[in-house]
PDB file of C-alpha atoms and ligand atoms in Angstrom:
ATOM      1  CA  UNK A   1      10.575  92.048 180.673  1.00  0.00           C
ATOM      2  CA  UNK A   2       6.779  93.421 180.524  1.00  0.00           C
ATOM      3  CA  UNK A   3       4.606  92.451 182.911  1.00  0.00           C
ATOM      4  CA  UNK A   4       1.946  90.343 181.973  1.00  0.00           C
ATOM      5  CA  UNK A   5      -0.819  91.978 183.144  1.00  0.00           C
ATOM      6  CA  UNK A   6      -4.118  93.292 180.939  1.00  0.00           C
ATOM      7  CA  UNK A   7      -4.425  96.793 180.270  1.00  0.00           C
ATOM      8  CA  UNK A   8      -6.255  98.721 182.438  1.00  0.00           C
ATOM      9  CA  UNK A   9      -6.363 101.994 180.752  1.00  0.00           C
ATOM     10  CA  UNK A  10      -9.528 100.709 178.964  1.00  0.00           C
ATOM     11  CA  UNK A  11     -11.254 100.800 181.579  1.00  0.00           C
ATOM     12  CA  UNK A  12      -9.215 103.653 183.170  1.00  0.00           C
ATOM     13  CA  UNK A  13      -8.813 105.838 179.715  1.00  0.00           C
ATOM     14  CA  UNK A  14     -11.918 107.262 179.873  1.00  0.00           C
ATOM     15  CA  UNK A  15      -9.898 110.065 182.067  1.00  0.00           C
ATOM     16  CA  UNK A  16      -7.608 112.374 181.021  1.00  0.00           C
ATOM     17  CA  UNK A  17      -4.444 111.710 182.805  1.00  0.00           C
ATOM     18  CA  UNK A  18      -5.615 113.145 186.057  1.00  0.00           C
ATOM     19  CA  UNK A  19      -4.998 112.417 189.876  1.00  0.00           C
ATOM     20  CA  UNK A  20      -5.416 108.938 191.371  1.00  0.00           C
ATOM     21  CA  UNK A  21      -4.985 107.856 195.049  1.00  0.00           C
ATOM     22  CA  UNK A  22      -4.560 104.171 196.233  1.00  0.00           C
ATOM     23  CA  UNK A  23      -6.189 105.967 199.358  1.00  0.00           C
ATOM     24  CA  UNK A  24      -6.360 102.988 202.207  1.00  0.00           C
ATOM     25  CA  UNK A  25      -4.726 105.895 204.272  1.00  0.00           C
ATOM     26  CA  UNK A  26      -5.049 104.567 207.273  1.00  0.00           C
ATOM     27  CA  UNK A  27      -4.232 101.054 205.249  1.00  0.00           C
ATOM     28  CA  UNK A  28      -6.759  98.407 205.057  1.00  0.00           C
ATOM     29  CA  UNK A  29      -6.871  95.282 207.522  1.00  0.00           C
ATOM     30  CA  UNK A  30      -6.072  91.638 206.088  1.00  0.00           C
ATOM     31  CA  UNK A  31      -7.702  88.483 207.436  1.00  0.00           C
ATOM     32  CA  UNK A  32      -6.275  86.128 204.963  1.00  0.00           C
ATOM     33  CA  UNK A  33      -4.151  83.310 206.841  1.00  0.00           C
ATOM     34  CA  UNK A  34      -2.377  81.389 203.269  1.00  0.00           C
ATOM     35  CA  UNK A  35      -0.570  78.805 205.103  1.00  0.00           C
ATOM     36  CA  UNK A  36       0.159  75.539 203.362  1.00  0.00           C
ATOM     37  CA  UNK A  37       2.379  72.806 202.463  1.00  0.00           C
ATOM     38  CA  UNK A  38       3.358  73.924 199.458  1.00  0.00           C
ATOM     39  CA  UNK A  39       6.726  75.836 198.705  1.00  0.00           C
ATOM     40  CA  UNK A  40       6.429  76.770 194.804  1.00  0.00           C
ATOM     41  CA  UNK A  41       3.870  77.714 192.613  1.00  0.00           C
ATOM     42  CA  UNK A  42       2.031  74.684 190.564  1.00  0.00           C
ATOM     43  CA  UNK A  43       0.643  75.241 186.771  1.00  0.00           C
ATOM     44  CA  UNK A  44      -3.288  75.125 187.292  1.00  0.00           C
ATOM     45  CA  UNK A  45      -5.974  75.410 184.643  1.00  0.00           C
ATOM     46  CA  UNK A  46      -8.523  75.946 187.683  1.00  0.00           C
ATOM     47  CA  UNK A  47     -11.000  78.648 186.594  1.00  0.00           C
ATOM     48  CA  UNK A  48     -14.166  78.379 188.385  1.00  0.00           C
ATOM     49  CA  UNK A  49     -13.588  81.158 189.887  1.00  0.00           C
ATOM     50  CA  UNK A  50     -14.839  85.156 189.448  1.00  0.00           C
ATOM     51  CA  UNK A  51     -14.644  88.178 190.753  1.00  0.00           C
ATOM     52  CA  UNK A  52     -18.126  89.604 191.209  1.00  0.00           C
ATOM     53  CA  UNK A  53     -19.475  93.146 191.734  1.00  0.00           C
ATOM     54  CA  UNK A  54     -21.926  93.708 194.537  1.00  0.00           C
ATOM     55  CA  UNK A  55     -23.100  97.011 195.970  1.00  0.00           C
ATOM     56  CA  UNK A  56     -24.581  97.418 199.086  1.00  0.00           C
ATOM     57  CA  UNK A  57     -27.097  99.837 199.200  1.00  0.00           C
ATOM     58  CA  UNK A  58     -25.968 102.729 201.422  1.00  0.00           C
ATOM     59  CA  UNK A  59     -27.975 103.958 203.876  1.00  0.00           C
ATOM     60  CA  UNK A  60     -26.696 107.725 204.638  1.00  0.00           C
ATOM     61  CA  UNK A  61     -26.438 110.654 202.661  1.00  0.00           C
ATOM     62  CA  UNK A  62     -22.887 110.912 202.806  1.00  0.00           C
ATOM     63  CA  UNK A  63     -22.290 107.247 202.195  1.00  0.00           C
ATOM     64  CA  UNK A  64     -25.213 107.208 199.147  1.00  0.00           C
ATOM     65  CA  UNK A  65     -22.650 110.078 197.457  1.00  0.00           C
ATOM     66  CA  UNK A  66     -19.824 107.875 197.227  1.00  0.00           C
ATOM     67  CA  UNK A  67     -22.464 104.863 196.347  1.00  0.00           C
ATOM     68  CA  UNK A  68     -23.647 106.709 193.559  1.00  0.00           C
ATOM     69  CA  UNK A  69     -20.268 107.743 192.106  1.00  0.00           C
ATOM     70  CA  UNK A  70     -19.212 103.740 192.195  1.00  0.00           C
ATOM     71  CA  UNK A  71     -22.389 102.633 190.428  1.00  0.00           C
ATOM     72  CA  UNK A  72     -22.115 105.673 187.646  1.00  0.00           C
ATOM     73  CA  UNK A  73     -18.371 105.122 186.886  1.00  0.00           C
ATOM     74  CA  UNK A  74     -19.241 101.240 187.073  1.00  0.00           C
ATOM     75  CA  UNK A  75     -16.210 101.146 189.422  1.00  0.00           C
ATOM     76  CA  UNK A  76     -16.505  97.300 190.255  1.00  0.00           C
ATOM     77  CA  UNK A  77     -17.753  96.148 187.098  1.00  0.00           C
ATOM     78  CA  UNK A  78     -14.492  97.311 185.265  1.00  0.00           C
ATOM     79  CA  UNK A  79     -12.313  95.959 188.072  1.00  0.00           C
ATOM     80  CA  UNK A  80     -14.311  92.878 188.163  1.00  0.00           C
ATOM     81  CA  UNK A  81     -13.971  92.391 184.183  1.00  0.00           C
ATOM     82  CA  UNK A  82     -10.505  93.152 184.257  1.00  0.00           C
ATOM     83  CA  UNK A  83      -9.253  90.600 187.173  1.00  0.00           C
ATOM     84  CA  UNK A  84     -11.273  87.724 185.383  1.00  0.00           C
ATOM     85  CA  UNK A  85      -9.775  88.566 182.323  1.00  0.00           C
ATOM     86  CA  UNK A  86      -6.300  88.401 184.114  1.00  0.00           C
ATOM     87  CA  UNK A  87      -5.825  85.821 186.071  1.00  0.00           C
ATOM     88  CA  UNK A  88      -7.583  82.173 186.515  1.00  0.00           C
ATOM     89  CA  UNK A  89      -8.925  81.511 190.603  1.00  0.00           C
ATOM     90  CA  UNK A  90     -10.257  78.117 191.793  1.00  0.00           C
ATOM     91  CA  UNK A  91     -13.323  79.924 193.908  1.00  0.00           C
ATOM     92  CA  UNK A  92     -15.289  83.282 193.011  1.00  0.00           C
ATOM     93  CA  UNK A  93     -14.476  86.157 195.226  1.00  0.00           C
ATOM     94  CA  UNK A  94     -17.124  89.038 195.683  1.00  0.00           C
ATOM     95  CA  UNK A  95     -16.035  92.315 195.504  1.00  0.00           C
ATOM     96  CA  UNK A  96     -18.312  94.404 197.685  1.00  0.00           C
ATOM     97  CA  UNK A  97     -18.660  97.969 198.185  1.00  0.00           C
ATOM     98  CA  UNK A  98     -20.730  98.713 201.381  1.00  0.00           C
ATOM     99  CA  UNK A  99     -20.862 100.484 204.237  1.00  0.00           C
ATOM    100  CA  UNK A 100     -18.393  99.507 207.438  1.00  0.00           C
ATOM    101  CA  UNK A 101     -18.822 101.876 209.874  1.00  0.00           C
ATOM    102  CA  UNK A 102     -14.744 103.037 209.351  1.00  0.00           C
ATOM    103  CA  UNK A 103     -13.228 104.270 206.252  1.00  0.00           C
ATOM    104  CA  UNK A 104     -11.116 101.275 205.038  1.00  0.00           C
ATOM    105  CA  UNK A 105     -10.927  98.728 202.537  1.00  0.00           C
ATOM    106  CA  UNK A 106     -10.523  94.896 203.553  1.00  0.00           C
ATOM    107  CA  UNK A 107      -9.858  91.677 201.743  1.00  0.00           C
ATOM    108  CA  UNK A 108     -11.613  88.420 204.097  1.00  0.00           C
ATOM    109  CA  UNK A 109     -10.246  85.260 203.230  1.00  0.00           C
ATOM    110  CA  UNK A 110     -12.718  83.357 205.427  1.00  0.00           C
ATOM    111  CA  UNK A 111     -15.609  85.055 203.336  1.00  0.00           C
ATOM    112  CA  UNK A 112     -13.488  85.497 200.035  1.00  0.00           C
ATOM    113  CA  UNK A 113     -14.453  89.274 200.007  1.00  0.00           C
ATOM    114  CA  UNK A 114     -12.698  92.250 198.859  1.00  0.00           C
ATOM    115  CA  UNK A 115     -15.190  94.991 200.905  1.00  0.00           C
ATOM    116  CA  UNK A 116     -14.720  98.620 199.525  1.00  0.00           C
ATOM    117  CA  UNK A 117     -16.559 101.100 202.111  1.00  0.00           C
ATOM    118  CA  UNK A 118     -17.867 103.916 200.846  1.00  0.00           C
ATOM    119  CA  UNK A 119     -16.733 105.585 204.217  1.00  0.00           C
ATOM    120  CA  UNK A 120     -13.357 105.705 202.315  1.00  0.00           C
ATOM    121  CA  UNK A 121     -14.921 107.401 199.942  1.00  0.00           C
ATOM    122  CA  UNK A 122     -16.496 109.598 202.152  1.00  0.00           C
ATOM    123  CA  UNK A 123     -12.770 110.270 203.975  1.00  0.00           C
ATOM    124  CA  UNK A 124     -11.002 110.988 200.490  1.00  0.00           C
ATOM    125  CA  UNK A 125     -13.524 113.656 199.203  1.00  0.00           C
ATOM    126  CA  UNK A 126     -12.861 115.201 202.578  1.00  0.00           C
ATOM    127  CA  UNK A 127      -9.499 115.173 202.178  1.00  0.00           C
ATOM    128  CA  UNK A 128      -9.316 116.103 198.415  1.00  0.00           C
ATOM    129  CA  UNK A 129     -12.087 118.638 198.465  1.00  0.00           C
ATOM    130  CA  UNK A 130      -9.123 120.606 201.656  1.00  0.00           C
ATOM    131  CA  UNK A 131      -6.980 120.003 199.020  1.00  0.00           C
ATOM    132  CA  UNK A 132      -9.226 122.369 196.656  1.00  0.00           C
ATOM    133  CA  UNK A 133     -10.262 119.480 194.434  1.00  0.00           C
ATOM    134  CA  UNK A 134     -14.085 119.553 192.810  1.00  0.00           C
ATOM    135  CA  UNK A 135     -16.173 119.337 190.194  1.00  0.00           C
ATOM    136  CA  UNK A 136     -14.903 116.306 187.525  1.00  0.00           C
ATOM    137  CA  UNK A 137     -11.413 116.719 189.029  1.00  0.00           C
ATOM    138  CA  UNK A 138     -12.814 115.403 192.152  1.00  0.00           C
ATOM    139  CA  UNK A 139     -14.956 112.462 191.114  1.00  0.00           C
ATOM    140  CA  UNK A 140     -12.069 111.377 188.907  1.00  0.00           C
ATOM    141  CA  UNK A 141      -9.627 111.388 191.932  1.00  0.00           C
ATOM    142  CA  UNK A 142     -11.950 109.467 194.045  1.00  0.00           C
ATOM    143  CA  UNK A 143     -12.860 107.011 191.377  1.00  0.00           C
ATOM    144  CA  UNK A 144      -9.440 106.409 190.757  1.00  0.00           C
ATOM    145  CA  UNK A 145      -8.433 106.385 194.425  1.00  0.00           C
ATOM    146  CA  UNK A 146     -10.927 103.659 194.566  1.00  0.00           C
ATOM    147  CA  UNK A 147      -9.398 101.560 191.810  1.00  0.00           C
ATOM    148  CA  UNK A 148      -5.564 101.876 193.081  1.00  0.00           C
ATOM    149  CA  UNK A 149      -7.325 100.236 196.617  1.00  0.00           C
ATOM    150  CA  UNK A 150      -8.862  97.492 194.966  1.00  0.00           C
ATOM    151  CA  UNK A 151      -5.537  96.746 193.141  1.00  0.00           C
ATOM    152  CA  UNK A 152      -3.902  96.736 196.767  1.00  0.00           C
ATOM    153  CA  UNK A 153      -6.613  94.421 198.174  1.00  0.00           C
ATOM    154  CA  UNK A 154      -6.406  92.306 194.673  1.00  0.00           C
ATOM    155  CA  UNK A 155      -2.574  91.871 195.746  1.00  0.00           C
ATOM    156  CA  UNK A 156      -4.142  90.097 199.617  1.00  0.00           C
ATOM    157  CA  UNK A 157      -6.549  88.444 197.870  1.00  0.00           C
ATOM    158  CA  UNK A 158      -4.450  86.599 195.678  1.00  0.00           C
ATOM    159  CA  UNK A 159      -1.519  85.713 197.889  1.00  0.00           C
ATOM    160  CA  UNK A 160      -4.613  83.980 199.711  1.00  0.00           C
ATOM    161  CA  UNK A 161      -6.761  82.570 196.926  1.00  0.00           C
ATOM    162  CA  UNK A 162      -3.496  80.929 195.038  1.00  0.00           C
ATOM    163  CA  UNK A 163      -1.271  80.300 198.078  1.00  0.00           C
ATOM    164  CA  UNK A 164       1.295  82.480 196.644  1.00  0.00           C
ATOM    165  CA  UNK A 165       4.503  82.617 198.642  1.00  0.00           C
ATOM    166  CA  UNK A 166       5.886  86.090 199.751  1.00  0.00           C
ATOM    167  CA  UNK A 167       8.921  87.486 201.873  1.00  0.00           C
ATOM    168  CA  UNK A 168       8.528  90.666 203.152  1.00  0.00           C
ATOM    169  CA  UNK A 169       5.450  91.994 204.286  1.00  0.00           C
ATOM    170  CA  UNK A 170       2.237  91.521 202.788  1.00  0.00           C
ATOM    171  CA  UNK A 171       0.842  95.223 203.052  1.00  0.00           C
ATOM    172  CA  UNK A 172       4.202  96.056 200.988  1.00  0.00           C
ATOM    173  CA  UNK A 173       3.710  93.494 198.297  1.00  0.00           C
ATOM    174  CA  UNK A 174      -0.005  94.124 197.838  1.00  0.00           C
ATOM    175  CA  UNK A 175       1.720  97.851 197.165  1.00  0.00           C
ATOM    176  CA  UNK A 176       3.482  96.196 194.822  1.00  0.00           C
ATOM    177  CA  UNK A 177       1.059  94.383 192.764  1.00  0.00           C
ATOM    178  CA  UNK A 178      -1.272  97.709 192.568  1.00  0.00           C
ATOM    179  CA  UNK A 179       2.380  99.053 190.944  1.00  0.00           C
ATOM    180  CA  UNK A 180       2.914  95.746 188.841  1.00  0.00           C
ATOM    181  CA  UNK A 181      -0.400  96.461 187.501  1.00  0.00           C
ATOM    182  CA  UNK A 182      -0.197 100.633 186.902  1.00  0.00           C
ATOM    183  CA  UNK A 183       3.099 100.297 185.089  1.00  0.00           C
ATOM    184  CA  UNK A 184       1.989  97.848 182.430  1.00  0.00           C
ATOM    185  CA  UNK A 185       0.564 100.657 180.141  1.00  0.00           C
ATOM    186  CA  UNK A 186       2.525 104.219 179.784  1.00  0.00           C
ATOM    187  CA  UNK A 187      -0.839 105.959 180.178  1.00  0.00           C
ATOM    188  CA  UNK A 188      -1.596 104.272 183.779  1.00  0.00           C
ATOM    189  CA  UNK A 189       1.696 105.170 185.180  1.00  0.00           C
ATOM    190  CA  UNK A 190       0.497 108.767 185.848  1.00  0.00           C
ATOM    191  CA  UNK A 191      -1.906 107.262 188.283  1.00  0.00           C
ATOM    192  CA  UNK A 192       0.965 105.767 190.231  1.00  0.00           C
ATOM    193  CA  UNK A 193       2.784 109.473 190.444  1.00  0.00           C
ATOM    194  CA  UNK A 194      -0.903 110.429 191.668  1.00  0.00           C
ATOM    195  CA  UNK A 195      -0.988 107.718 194.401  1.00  0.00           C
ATOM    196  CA  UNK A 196       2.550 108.841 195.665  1.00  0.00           C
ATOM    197  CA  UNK A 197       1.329 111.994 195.864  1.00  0.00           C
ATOM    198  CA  UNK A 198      -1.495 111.608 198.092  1.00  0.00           C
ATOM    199  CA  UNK A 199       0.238 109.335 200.747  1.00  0.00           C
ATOM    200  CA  UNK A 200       2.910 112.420 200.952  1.00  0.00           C
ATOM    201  CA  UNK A 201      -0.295 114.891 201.373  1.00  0.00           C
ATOM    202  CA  UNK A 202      -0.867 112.084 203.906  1.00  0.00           C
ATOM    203  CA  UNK A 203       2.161 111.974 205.144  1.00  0.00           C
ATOM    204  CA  UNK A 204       2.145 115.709 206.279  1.00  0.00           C
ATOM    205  CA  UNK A 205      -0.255 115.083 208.389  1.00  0.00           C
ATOM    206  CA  UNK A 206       1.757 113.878 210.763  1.00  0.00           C
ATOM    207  CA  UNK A 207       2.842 116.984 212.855  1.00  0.00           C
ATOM    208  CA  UNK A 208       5.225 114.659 215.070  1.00  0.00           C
ATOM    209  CA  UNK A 209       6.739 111.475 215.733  1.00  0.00           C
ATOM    210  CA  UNK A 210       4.204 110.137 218.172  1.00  0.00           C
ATOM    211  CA  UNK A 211       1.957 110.329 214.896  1.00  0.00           C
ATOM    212  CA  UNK A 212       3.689 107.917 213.064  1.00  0.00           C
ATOM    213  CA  UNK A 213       2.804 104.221 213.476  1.00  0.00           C
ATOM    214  CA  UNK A 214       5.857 102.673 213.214  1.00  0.00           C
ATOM    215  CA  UNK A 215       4.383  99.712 214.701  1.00  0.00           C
ATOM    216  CA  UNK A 216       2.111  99.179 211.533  1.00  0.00           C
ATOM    217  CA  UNK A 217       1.964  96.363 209.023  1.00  0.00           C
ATOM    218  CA  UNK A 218       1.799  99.226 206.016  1.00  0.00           C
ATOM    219  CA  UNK A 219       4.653 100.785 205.901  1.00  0.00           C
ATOM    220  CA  UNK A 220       4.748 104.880 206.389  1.00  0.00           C
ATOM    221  CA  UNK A 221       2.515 106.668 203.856  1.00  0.00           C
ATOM    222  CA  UNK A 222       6.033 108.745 203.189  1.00  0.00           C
ATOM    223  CA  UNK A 223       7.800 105.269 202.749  1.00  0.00           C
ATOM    224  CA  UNK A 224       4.728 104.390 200.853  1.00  0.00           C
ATOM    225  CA  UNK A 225       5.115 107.444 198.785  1.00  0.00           C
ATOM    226  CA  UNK A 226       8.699 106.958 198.080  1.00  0.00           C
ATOM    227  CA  UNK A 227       7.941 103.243 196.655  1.00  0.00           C
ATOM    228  CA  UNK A 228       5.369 103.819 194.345  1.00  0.00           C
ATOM    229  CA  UNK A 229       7.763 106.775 192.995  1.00  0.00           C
ATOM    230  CA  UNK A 230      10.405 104.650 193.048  1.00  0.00           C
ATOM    231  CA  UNK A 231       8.609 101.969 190.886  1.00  0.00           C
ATOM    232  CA  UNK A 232       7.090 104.186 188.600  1.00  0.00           C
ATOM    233  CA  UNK A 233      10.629 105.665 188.072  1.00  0.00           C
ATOM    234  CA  UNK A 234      12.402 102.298 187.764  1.00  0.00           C
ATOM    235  CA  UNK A 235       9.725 101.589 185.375  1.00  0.00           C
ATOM    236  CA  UNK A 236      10.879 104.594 183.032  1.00  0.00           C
ATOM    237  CA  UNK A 237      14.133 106.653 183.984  1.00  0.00           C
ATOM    238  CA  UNK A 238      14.252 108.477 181.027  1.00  0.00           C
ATOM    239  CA  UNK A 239      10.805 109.040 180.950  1.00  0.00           C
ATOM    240  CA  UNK A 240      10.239 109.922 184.659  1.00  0.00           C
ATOM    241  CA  UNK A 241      13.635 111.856 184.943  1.00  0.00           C
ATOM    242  CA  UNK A 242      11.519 114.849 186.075  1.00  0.00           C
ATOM    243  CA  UNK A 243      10.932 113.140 189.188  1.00  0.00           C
ATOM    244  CA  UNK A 244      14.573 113.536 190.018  1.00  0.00           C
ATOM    245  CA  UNK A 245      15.008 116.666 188.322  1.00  0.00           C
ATOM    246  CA  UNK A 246      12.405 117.946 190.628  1.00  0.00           C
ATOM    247  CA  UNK A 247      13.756 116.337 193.711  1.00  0.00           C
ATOM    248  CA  UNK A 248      10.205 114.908 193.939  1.00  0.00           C
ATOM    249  CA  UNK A 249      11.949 111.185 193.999  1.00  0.00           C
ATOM    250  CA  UNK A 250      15.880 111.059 196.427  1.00  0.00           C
ATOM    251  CA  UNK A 251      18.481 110.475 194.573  1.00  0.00           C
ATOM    252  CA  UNK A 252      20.217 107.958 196.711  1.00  0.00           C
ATOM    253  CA  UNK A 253      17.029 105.832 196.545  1.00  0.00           C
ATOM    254  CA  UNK A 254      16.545 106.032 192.566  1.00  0.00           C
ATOM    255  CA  UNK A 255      19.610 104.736 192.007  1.00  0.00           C
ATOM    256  CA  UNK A 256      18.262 101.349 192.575  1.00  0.00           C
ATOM    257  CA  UNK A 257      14.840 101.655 191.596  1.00  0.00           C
ATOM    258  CA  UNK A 258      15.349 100.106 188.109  1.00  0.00           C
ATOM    259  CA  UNK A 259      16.857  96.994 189.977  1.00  0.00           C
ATOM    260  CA  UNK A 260      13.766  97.030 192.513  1.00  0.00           C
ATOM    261  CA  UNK A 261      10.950  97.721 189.985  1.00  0.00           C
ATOM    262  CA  UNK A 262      12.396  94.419 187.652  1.00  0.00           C
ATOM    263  CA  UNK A 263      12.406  92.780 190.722  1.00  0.00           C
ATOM    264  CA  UNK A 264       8.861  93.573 191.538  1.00  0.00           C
ATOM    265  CA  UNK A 265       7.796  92.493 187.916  1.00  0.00           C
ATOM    266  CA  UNK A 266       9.891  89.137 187.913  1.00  0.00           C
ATOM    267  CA  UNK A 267       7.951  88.109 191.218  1.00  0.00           C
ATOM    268  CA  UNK A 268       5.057  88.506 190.084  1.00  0.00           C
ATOM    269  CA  UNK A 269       5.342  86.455 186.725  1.00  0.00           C
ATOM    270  CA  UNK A 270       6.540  84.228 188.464  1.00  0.00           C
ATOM    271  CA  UNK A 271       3.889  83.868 191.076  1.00  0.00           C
ATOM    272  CA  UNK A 272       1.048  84.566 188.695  1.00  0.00           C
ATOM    273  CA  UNK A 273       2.500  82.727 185.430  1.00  0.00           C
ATOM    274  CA  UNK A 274       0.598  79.284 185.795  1.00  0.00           C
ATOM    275  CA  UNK A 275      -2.021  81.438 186.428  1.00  0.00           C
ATOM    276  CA  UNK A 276      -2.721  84.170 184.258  1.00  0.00           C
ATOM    277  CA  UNK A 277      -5.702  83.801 182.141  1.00  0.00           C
ATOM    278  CA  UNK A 278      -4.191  83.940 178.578  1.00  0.00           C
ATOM    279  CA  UNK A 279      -0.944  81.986 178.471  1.00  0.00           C
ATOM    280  CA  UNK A 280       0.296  83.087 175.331  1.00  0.00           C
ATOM    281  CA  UNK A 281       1.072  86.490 177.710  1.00  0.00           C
ATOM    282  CA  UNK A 282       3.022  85.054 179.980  1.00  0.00           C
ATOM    283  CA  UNK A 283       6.747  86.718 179.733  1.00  0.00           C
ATOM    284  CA  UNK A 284       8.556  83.693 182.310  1.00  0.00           C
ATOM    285  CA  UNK A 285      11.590  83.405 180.823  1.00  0.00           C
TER     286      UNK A 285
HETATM  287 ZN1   ZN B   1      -3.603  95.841 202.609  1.00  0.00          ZN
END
């Protein structure tokens, strides 16, 4: 079963196949509180709501960097275009890239904001430009480390906006709609491989166990690593062999990763079927 999900690669495609980090390294925080009456998910035909794109002016050099990259790669407008075009919402949510004072990315259900701070930004071309990253190479990473977090945060502000119902945590299924999304079109899977690979960069920053906060809602970056692998691999064995080959992806785990990723794309049909924006998509069998 495909997911039923609009194809970001036009929006994305303008890049050749090239690095992408879901970034949110340090994971973003969640104020959404989706508690209700309901226990399954209702057809609607609600769609007064949007996303909308707002920048923030920034107001330091470093932050007005990251600013201008946003505005020049129209970073919000194509994510903004895409989720309208994907699913129906009863109430507009602003998208908002700003500054916060701490590199994260947030979704506020008591505002109905998904905030982007360009501190993240700022954080990531840090981290990439250690890694040896610049020019193009770099601005493509970062743009596309930007759209994997938005995909995450899309993934709160959902379960929020439509009442979804989830088991398991949220950070982990917010993972998985960002995957849901990146597997729909052969062309965006690459960016999943990319966002593996930065949480294991991540990852290796840990130099011991007191570094590692198990106590988290996210999951490890490693874990976090290993999942969007996993899904990208369960999405494509044959295609994504390599992976294993390699000994990028463990063997003990991809053995069920088919079984997980169909999982991952049968949950979200189902949540999102009544409400995805062009029935005539919608795969619920
Ligand atoms: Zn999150």
């Amino acid at each position: 079963m495909k997911n039923n999900i609009l194809k970001y690669s036009k929006v994305l495609g303008i890049f050749s196949v090239a690095l992408i980090t879901i970034s949110s390294l340090t994971g973003c925080n969640d104020s959404s509180d989706s508690k209700s009456e309901s226990i399954k998910p209702e057809p609607t035909n609600t769609s007064k709501g949007k996303f909308i794109p707002i920048y923030e002016p920034a107001t330091n050099a470093e932050n007005r960097v990251e600013e201008n990259l946003w505005r020049s790669r129209k970073l919000l407008e194509g994510y903004t275009e895409e989720m309208n075009d994907f699913v129906n919402i009863p109430n507009d949510i602003k998208v908002v890239a700003k500054e916060c004072k701490e590199a994260n990315a947030f979704y506020d259900s008591d505002k109905n904001t998904i905030e982007l701070c360009y501190e993240l930004g700022v954080e990531e071309r840090k981290m990439f430009t250690e890694e040896g990253d610049s020019g193009v190479n770099l601005e493509n990473e970062l743009y596309q480390s930007a759209v994997g977090t938005l995909f995450h945060e899309a993934g709160h502000a959902l379960i929020a906006e439509l009442d979804l119902k989830i088991t398991g945590r949220e950070e982990d299924v917010a993972d998985q709609l960002a995957a849901y999304i990146l597997t729909y079109n052969d062309e965006d899977k690459d960016y999943l491989i990319t966002v593996a690979d930065t949480y294991g960069l991540a990852a290796q920053r840990a130099t011991s166990l007191d570094d590692l906060p198990f106590y988290d809602s996210h999951s490890l970056d490693a874990q976090r690593a290993t999942n969007f692998l996993c899904y990208v691999y369960g999405s494509d064995m044959k295609g994504f062999q390599n992976l294993i080959d390699d000994g990028v992806l463990n063997k003990e785990r991809a053995v069920d990763c088919e079984h997980e990723y169909q999982q991952i794309v049968d949950a979200w049909d189902f949540l999102l079927g009544p409400y995805f924006k062009n029935q005539s998509k919608n795969n619920i069998s």
